mmCIF file with all atom_site columns, C-alpha atoms in Angstrom:
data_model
loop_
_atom_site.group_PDB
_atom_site.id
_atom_site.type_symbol
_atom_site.label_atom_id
_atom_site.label_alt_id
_atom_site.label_comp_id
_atom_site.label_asym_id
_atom_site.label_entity_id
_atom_site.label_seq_id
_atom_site.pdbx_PDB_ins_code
_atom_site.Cartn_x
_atom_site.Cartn_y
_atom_site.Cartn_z
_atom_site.occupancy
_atom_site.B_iso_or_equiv
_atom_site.pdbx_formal_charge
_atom_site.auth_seq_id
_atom_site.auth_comp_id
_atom_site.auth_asym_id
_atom_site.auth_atom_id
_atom_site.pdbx_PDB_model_num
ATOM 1   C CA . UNK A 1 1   ? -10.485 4.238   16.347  1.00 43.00 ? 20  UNK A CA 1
ATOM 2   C CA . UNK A 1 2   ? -9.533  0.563   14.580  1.00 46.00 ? 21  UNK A CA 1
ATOM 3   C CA . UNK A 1 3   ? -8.013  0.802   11.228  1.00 55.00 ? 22  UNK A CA 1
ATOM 4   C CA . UNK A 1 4   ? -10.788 -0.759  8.788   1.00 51.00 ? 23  UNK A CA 1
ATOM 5   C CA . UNK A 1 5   ? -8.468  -3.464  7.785   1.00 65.00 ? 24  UNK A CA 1
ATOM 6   C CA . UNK A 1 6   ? -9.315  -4.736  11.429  1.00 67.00 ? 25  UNK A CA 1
ATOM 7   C CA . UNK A 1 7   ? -12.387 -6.316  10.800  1.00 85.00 ? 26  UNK A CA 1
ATOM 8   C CA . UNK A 1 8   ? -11.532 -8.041  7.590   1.00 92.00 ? 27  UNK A CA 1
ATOM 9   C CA . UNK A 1 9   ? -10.764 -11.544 8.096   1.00 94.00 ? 28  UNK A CA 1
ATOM 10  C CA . UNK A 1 10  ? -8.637  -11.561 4.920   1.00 96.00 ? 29  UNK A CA 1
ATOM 11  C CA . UNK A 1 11  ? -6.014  -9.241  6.653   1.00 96.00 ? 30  UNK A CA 1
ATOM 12  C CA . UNK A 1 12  ? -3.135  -10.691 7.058   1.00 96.00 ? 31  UNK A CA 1
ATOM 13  C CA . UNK A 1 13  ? -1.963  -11.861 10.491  1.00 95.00 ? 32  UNK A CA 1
ATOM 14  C CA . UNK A 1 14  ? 2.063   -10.541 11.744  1.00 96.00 ? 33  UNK A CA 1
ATOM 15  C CA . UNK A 1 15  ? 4.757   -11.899 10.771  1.00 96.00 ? 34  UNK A CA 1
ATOM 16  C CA . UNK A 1 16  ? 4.081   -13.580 7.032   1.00 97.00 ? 35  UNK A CA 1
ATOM 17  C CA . UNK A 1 17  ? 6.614   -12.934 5.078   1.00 98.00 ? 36  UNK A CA 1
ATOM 18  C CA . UNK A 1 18  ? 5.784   -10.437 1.660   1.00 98.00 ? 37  UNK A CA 1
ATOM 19  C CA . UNK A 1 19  ? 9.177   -10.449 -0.475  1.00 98.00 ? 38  UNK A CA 1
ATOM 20  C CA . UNK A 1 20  ? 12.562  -9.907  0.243   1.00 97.00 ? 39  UNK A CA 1
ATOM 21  C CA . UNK A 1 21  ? 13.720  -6.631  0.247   1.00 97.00 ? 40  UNK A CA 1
ATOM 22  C CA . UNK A 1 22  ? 15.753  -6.926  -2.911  1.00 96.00 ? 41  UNK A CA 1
ATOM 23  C CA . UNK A 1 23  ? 12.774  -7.707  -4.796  1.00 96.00 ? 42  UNK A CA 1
ATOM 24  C CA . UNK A 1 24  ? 11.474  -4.051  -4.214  1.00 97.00 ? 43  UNK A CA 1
ATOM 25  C CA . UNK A 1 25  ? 12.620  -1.535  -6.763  1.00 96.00 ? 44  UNK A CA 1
ATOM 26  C CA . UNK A 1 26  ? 14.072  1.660   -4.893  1.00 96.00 ? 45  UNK A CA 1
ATOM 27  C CA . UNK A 1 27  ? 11.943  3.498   -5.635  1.00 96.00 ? 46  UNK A CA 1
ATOM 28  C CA . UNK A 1 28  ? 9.119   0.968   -6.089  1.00 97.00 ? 47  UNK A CA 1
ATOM 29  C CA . UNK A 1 29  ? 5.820   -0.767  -5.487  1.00 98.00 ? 48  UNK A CA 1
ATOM 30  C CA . UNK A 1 30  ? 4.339   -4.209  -5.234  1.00 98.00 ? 49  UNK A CA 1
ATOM 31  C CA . UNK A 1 31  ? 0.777   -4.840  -4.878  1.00 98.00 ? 50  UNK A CA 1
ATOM 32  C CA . UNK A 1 32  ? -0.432  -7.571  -2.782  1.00 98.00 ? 51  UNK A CA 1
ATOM 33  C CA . UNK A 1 33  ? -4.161  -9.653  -2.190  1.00 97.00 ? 52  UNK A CA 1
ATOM 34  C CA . UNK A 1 34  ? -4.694  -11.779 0.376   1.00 97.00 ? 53  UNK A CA 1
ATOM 35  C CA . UNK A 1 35  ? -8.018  -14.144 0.195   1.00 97.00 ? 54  UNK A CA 1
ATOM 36  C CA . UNK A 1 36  ? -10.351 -15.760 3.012   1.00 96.00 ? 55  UNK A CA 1
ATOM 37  C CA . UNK A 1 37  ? -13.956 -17.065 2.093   1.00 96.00 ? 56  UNK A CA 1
ATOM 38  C CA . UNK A 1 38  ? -15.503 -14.338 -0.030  1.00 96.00 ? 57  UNK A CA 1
ATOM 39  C CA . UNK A 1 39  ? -13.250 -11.600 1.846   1.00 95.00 ? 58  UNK A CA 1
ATOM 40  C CA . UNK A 1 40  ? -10.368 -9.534  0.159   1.00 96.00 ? 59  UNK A CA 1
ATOM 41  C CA . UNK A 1 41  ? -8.029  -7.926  1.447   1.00 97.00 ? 60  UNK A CA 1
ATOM 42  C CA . UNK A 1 42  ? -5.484  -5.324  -1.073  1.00 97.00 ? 61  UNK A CA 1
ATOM 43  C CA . UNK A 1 43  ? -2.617  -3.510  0.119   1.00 97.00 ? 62  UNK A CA 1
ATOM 44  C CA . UNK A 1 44  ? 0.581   -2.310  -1.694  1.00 98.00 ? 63  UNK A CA 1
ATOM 45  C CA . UNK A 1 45  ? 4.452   -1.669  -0.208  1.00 98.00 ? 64  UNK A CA 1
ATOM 46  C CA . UNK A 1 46  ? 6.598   1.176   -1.079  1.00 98.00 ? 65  UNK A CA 1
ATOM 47  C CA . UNK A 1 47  ? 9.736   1.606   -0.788  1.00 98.00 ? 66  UNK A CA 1
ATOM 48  C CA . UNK A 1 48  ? 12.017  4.257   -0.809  1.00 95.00 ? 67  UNK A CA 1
ATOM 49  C CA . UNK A 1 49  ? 15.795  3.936   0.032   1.00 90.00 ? 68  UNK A CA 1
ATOM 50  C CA . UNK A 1 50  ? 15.511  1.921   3.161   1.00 86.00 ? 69  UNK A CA 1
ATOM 51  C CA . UNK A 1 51  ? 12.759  2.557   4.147   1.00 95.00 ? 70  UNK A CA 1
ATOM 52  C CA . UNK A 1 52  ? 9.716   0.273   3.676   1.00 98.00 ? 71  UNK A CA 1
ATOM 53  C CA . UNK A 1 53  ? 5.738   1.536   3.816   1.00 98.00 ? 72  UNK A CA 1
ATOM 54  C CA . UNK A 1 54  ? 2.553   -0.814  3.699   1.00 98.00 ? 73  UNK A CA 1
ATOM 55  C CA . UNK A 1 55  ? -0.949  0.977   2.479   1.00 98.00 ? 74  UNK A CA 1
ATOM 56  C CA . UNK A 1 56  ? -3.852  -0.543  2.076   1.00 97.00 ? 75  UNK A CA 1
ATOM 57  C CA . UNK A 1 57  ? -5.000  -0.262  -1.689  1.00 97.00 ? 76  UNK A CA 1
ATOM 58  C CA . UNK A 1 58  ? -8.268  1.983   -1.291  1.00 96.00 ? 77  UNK A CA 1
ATOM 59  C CA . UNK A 1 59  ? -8.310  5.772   -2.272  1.00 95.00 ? 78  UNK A CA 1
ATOM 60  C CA . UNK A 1 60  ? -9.968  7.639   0.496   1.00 95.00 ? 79  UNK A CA 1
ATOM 61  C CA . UNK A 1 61  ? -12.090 9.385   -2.188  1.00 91.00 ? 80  UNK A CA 1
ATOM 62  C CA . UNK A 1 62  ? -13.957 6.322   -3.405  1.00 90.00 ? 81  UNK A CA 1
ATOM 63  C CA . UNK A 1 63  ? -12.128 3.388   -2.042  1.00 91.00 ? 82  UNK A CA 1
ATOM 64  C CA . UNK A 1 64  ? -11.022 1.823   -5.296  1.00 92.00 ? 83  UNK A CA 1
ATOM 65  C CA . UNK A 1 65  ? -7.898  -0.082  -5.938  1.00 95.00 ? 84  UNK A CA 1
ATOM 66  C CA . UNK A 1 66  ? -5.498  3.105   -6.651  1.00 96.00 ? 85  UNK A CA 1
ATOM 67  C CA . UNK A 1 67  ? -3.706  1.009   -9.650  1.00 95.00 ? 86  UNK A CA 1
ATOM 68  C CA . UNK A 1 68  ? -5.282  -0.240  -12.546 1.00 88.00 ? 87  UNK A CA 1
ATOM 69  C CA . UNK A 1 69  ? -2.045  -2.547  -13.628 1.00 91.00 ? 88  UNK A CA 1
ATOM 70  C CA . UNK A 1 70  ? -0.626  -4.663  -11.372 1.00 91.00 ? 89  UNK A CA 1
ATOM 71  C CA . UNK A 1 71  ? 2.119   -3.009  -9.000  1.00 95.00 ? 90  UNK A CA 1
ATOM 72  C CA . UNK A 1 72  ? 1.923   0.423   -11.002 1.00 96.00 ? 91  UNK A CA 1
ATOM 73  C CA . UNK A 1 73  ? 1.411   2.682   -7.619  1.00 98.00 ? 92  UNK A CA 1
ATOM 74  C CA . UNK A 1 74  ? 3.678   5.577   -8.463  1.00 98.00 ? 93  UNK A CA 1
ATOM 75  C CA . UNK A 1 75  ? 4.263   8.750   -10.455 1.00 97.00 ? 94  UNK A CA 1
ATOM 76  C CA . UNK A 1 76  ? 6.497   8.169   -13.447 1.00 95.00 ? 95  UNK A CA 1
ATOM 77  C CA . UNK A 1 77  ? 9.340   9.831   -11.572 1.00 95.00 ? 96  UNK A CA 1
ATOM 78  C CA . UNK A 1 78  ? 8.724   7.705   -8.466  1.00 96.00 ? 97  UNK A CA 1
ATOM 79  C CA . UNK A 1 79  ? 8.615   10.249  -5.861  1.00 96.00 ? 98  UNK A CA 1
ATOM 80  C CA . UNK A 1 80  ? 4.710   10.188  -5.148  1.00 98.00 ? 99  UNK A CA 1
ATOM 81  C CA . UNK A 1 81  ? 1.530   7.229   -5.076  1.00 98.00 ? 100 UNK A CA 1
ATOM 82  C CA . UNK A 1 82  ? -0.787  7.736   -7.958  1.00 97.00 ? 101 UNK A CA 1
ATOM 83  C CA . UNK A 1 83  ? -4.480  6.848   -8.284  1.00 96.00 ? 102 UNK A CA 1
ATOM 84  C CA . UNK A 1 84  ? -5.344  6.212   -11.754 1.00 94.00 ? 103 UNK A CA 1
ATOM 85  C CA . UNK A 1 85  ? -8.693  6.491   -11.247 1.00 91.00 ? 104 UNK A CA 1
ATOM 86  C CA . UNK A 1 86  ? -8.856  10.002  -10.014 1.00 89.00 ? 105 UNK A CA 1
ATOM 87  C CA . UNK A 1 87  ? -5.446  11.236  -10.624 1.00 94.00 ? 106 UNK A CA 1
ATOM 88  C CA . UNK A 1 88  ? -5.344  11.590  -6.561  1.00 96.00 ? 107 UNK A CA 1
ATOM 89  C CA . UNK A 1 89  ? -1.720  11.933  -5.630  1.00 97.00 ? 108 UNK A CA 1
ATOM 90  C CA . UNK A 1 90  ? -0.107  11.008  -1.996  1.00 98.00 ? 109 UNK A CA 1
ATOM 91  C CA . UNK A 1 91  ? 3.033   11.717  -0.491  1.00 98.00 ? 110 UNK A CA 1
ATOM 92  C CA . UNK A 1 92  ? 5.751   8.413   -0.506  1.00 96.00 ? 111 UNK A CA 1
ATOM 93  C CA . UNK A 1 93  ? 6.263   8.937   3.683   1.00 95.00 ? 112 UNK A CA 1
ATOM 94  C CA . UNK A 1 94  ? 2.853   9.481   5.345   1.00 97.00 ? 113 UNK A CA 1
ATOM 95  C CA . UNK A 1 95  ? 0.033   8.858   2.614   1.00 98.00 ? 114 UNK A CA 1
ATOM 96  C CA . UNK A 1 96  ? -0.976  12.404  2.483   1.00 98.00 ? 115 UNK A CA 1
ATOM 97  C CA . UNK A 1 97  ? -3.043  13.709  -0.742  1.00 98.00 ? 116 UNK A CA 1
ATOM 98  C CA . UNK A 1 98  ? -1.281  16.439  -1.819  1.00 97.00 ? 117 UNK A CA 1
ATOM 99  C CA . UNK A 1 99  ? -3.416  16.960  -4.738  1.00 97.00 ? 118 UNK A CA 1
ATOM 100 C CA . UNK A 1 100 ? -7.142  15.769  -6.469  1.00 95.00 ? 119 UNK A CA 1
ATOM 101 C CA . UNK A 1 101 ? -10.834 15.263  -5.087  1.00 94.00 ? 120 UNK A CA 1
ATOM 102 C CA . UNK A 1 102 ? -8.865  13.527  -1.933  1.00 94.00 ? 121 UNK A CA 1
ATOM 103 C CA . UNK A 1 103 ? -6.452  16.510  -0.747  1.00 95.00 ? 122 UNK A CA 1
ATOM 104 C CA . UNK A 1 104 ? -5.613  16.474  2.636   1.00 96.00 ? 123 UNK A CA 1
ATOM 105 C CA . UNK A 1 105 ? -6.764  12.768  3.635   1.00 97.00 ? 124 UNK A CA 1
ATOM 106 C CA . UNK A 1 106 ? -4.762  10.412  3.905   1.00 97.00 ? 125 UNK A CA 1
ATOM 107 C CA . UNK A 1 107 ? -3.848  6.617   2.903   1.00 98.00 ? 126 UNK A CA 1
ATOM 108 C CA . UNK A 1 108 ? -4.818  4.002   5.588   1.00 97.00 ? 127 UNK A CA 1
ATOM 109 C CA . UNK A 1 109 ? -1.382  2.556   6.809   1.00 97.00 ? 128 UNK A CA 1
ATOM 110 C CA . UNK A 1 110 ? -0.631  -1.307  6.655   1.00 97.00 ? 129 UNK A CA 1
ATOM 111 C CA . UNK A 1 111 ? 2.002   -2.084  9.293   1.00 97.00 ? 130 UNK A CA 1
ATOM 112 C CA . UNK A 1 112 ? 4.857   -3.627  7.680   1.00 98.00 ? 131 UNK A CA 1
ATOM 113 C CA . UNK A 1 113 ? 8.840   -4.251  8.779   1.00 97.00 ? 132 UNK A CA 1
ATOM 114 C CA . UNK A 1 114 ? 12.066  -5.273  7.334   1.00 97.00 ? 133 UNK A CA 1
ATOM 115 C CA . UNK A 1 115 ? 13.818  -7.559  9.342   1.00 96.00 ? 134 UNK A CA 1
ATOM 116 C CA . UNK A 1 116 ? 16.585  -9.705  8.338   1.00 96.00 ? 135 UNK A CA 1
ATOM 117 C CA . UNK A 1 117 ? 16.674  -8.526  4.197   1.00 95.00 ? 136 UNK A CA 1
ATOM 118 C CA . UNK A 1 118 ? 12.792  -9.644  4.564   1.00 97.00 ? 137 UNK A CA 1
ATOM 119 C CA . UNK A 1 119 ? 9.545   -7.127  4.066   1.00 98.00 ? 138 UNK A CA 1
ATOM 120 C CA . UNK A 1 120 ? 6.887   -9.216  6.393   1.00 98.00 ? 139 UNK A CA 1
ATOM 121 C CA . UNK A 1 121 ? 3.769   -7.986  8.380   1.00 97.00 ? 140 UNK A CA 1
ATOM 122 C CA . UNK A 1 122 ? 4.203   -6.575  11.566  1.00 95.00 ? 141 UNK A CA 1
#
């Protein structure tokens, strides 16, 4: 099955550079919006130690935006992806709803790598 992102001409193409590393909070999350004609595309990065996760920004219960302020993805303690819509919460590592109307779906992934102190699209 294709990954809905597939079909949106808005997704971003590999290899476009998204921040440097550095510019990621550990833990922490930046949203991100990419633009072409009258399509959108919204994903977010997390990032936890070194490691480095792309999502698309779309709860599986309703597919809204999961943050209603800019870059505010996660829990208070940073250990877990919030939606503040639905109070919907997802594990950091596979996108998992561990708890609200969502539980047991998951986040759609957005394929993202570090290379060379870089967070780009892969």
């Amino acid at each position: 099955m294709r990954p809905p992102q597939a079909d949106n001409p808005a997704t971003p193409q590999p290899g476009i550079r998204l921040c440097a590393l550095g510019e990621l909070a550990d833990p922490g999350a930046r949203g991100f919006r990419f633009r072409a004609g009258d399509a959108l595309f919204a994903a977010f990065l997390v990032r936890e130690g070194g490691e480095v996760r792309g999502w698309v920004d779309s709860c599986p219960h309703n597919g809204w935006p999961l943050a209603v302020m800019d870059d505010r993805y996660l829990t208070r303690t940073g250990d877990r992806i919030l939606c503040a819509a639905h109070g919907a919460v997802f594990r950091l590592g596979d996108g998992v709803c561990t708890a609200g109307p969502c539980a047991g779906e998951r986040l759609t992934p957005w394929p993202v790598a570090v290379r060379s102190g870089w967070v780009e699209t892969a």
